[in-house]
mmCIF file of C-alpha atoms in Angstrom:
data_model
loop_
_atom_site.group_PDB
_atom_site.id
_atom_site.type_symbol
_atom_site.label_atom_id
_atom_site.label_comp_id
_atom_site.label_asym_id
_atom_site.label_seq_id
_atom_site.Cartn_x
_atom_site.Cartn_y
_atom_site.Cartn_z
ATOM 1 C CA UNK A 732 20.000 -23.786 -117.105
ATOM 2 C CA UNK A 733 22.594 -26.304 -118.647
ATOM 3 C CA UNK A 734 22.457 -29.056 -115.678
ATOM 4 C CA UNK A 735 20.097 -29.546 -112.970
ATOM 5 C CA UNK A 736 19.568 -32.671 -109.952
ATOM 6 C CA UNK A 737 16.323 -34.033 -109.238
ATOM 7 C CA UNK A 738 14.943 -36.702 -106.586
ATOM 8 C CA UNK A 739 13.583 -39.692 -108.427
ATOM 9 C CA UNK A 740 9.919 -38.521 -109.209
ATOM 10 C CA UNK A 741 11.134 -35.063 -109.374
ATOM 11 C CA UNK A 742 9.575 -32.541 -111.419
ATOM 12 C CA UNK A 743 10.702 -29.578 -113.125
ATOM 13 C CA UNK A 744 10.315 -27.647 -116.357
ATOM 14 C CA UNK A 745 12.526 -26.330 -119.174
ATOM 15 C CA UNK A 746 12.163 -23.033 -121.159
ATOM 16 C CA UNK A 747 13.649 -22.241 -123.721
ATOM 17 C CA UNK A 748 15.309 -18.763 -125.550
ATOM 18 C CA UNK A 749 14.316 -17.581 -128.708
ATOM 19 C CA UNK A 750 16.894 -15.662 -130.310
ATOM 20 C CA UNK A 751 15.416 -13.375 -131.695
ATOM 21 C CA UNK A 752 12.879 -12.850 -128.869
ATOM 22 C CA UNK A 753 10.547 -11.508 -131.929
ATOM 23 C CA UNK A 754 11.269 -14.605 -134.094
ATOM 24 C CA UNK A 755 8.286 -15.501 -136.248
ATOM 25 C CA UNK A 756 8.454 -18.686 -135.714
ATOM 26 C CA UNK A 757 8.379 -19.989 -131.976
ATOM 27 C CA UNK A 758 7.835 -23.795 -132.078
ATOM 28 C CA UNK A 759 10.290 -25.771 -130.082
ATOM 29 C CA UNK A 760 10.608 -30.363 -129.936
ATOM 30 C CA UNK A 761 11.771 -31.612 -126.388
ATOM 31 C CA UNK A 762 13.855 -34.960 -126.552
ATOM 32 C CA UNK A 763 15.569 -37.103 -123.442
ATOM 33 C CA UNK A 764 18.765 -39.105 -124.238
ATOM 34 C CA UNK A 765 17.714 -41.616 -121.689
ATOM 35 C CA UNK A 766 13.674 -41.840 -121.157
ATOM 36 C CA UNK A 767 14.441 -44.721 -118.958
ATOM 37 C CA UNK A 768 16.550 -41.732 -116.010
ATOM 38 C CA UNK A 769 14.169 -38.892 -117.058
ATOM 39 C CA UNK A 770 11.229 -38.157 -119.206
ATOM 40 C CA UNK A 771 10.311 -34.413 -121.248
ATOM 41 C CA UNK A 772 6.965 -33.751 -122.533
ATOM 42 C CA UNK A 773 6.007 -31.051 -125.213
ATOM 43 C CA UNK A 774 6.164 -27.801 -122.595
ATOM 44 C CA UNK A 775 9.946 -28.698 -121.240
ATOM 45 C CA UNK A 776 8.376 -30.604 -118.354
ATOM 46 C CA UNK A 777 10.872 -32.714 -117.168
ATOM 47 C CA UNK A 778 10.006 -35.816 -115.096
ATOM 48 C CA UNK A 779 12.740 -38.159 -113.145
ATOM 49 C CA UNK A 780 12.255 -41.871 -113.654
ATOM 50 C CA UNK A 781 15.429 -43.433 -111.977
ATOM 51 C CA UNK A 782 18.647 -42.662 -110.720
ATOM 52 C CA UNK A 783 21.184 -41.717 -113.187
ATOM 53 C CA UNK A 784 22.016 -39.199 -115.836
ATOM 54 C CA UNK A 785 19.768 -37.646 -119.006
ATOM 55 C CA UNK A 786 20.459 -35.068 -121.497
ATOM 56 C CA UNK A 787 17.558 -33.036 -122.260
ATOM 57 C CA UNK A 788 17.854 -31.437 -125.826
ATOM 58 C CA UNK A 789 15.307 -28.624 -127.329
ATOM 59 C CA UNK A 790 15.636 -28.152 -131.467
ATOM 60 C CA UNK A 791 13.997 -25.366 -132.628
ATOM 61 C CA UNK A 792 11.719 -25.584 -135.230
ATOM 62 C CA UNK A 793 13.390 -22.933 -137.490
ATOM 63 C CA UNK A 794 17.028 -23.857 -138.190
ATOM 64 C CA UNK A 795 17.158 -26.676 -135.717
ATOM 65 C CA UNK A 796 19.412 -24.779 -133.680
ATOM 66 C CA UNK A 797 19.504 -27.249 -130.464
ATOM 67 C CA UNK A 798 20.679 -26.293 -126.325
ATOM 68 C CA UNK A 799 21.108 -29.178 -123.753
ATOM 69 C CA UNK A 800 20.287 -29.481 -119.756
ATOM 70 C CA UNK A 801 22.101 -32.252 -118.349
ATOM 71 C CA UNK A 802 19.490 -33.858 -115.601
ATOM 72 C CA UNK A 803 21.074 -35.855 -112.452
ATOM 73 C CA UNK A 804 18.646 -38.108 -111.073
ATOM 74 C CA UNK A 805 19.051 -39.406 -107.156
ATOM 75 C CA UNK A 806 17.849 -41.928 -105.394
ATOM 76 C CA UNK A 807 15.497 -40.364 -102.636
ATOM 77 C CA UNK A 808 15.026 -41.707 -98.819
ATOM 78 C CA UNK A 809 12.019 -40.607 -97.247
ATOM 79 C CA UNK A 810 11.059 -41.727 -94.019
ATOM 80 C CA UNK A 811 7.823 -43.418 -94.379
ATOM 81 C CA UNK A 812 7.308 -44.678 -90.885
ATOM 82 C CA UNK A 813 8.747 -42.538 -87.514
ATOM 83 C CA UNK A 814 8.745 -39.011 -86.662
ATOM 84 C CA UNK A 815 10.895 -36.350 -88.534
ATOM 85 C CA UNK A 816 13.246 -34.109 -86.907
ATOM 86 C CA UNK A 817 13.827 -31.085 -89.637
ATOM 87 C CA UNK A 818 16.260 -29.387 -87.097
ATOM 88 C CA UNK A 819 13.855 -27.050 -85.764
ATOM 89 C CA UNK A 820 13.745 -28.517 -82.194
ATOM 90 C CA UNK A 821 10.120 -30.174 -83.252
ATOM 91 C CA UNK A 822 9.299 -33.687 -84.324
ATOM 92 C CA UNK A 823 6.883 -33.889 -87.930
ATOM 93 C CA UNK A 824 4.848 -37.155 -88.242
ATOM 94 C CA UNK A 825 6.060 -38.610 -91.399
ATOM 95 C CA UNK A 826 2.079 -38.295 -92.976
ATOM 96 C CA UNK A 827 -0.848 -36.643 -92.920
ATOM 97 C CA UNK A 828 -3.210 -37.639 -89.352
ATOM 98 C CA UNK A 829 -5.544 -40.649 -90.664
ATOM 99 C CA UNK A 830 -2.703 -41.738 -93.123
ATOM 100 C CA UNK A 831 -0.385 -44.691 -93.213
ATOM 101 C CA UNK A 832 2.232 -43.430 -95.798
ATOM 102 C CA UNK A 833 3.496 -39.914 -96.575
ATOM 103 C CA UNK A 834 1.044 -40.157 -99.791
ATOM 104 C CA UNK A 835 -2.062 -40.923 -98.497
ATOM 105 C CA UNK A 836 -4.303 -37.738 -97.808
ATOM 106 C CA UNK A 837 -5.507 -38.229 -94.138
ATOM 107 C CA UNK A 838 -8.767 -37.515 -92.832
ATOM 108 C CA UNK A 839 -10.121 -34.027 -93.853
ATOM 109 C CA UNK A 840 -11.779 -32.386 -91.088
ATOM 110 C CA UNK A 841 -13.006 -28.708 -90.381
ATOM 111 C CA UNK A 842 -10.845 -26.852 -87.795
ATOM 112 C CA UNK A 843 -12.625 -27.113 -84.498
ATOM 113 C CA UNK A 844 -12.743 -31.047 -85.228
ATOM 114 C CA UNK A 845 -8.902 -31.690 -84.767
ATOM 115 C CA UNK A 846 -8.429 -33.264 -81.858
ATOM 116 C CA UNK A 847 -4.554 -33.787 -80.199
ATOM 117 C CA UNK A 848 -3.115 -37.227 -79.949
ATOM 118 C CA UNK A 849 -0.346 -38.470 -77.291
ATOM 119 C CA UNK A 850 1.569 -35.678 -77.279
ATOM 120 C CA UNK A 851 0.831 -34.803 -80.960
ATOM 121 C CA UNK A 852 -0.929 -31.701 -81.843
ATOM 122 C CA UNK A 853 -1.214 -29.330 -84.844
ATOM 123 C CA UNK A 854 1.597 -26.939 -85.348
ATOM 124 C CA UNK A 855 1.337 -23.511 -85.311
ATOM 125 C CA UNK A 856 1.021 -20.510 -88.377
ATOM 126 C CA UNK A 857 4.746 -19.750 -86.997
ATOM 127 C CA UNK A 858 6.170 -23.308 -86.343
ATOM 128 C CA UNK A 859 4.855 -23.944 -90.179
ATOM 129 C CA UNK A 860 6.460 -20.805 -91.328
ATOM 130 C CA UNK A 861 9.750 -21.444 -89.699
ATOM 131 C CA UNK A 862 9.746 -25.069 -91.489
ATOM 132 C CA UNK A 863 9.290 -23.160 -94.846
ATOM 133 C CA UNK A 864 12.103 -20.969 -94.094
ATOM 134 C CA UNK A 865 14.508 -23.411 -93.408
ATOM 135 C CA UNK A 866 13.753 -25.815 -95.960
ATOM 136 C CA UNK A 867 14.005 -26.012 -100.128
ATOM 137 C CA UNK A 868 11.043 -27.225 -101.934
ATOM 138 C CA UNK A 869 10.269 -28.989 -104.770
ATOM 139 C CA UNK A 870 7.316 -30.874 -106.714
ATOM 140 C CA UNK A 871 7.687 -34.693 -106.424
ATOM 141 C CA UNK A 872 5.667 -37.096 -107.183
ATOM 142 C CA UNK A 873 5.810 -40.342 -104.926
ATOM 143 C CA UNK A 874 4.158 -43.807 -105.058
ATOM 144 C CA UNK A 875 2.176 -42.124 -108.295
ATOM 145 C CA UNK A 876 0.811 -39.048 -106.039
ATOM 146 C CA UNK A 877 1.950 -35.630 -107.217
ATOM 147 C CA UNK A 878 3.042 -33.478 -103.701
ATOM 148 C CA UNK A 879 5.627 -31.440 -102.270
ATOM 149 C CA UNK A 880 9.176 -32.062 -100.927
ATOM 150 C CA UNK A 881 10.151 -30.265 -98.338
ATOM 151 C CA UNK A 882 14.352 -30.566 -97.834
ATOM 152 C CA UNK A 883 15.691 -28.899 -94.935
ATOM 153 C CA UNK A 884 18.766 -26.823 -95.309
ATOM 154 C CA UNK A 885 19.946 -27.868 -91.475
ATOM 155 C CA UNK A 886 20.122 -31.693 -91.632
ATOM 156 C CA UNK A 887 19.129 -32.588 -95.382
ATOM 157 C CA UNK A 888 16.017 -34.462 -93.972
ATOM 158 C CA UNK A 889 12.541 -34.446 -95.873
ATOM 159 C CA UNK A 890 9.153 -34.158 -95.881
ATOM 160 C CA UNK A 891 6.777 -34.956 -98.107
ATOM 161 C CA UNK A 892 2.828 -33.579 -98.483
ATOM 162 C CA UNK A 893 0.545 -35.035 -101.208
ATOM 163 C CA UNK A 894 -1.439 -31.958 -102.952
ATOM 164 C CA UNK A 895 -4.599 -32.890 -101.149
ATOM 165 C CA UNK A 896 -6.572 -29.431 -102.237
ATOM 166 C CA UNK A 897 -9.293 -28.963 -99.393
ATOM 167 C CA UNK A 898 -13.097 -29.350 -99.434
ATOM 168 C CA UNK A 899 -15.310 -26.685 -99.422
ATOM 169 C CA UNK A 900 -18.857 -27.936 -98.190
ATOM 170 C CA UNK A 901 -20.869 -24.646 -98.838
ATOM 171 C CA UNK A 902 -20.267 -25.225 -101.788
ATOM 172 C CA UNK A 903 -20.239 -29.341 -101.979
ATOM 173 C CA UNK A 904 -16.643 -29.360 -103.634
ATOM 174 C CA UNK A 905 -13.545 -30.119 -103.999
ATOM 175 C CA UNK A 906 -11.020 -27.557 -104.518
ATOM 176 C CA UNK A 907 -7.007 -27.997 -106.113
ATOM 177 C CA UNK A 908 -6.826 -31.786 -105.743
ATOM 178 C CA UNK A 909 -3.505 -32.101 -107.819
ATOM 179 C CA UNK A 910 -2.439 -28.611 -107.346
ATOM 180 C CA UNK A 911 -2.441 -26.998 -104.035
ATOM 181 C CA UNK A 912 -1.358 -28.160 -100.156
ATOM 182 C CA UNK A 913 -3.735 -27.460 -97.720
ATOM 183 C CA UNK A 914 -2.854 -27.954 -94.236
ATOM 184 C CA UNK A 915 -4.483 -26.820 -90.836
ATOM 185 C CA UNK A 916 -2.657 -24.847 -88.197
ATOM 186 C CA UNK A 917 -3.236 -23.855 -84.624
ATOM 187 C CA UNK A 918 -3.455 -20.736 -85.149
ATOM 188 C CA UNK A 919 -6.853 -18.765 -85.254
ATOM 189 C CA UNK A 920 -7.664 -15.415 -86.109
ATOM 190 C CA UNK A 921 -11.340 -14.279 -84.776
ATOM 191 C CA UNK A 922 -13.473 -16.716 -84.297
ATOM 192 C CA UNK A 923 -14.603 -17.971 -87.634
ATOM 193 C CA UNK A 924 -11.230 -18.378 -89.417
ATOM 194 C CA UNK A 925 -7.349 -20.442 -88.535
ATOM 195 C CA UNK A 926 -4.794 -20.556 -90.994
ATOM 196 C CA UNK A 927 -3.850 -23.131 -93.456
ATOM 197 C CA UNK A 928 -0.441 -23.741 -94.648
ATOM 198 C CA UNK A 929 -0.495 -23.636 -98.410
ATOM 199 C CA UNK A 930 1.276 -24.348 -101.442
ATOM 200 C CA UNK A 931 -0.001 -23.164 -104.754
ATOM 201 C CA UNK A 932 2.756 -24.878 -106.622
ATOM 202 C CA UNK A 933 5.245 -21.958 -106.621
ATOM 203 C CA UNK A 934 5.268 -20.472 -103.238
ATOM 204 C CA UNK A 935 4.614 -22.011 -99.776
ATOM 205 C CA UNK A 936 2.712 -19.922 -97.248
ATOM 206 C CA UNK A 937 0.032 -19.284 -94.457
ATOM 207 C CA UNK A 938 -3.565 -17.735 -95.429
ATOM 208 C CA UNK A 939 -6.530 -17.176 -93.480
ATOM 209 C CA UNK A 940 -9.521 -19.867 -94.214
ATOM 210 C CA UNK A 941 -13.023 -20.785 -92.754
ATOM 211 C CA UNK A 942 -12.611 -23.215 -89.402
ATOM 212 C CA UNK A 943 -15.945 -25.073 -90.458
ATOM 213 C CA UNK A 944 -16.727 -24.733 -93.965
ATOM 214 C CA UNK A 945 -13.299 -25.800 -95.162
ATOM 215 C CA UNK A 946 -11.650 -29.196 -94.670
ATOM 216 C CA UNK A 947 -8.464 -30.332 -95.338
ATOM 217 C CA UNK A 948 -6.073 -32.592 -93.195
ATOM 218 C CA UNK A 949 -3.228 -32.158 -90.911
ATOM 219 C CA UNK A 950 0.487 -32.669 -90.061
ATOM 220 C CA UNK A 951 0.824 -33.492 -86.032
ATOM 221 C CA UNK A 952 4.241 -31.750 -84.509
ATOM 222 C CA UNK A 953 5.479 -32.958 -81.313
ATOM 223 C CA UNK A 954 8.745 -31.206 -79.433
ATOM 224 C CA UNK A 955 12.324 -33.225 -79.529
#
């Protein structure tokens, strides 16, 4: 790509071309024309800083033949404190149950422990999977927590879910802290396992998990 926009503590990555695709040598440098807008590390990871505008250059080591991605960096508004309406016809809390600020993981809690609060209660596998369908998403990290931003394509609102990862107490541990969101739903299947929304840092979907050995938090939904 030769431009790009990203929310302030957005996160994307470069990658270059090789031409020739069978070139010997390979090595590429990363440089930002203004580290103070947006930041590149050694793998074309690009990180936004402030609002504003950075070129991102890669020189390659053999002829320092160079290509360019002009990053646009905006200011994001999040709603930190009342209910979201995504244009679904459903209200999100703004943050995990247990939390005070869209970063903060929540309380983790097997399934069969969630318990419904003033009108509040845990969205369904579908109401989850129509939120994924009508939004864009993209890696963010916010107040120093690395999550996903969800933006929906109906009203431009967001969400935002830290990557909590989930804890697995057969085992004792704690699993993707950094890398994956894990998120109850409603919905069961049999009588051992509901299904978590999930994002593995590429895709956003449903999966089946344990109702009592796994615990990760959850995102109350309430109707308009």
């Amino acid at each position: 790509m030769t431009e790009t926009t990203l929310y302030e503590g957005g996160v994307t990555t470069l990658y270059p071309v090789i031409n020739p695709s069978n070139a010997s040598n390979q090595q590429v440098s990363w440089s930002s024309s203004n580290p103070a807008v947006a930041t590149v590390d050694d793998y074309g990871q690009v990180t936004a800083k402030s609002a504003g505008t950075a070129v991102i250059t890669v020189t390659s080591a053999d002829g320092n033949f160079t290509a360019t991605c002009t990053v646009t960096v905006t200011q994001l508004v999040l709603d930190t404190e009342g209910p979201v309406d995504m244009g679904s016809g459903l209200l999100w809390a703004s943050c995990n149950t247990g939390a005070t600020s869209p970063e903060i993981y929540g309380t983790f809690t097997n399934w069969a422990d969630i318990v419904p609060n003033e009108g509040w209660q845990t969205p369904t596998r579908a109401q989850f999977e129509e939120l994924i369908a009508e939004c864009v998403h993209s890696i963010l990290i916010y107040n120093g927590v690395k999550g996903l931003l969800l933006t929906s394509t109906v009203n431009g609102n967001h969400l935002f879910f830290p990557m909590t990862g989930a804890t697995n107490t057969a085992y004792n541990m704690t699993m993707g802290e950094g890398y994956f969101v894990m998120l109850w739903t409603a919905t069961e299947e049999g009588s051992n396992v509901a299904y978590v929304a999930q994002y593995d840092g590429q895709t956003f979907t449903t999966s089946p998990a344990p109702k009592v050995s796994i615990l990760c938090p959850m995102r109350a939904v309430k109707q308009l």
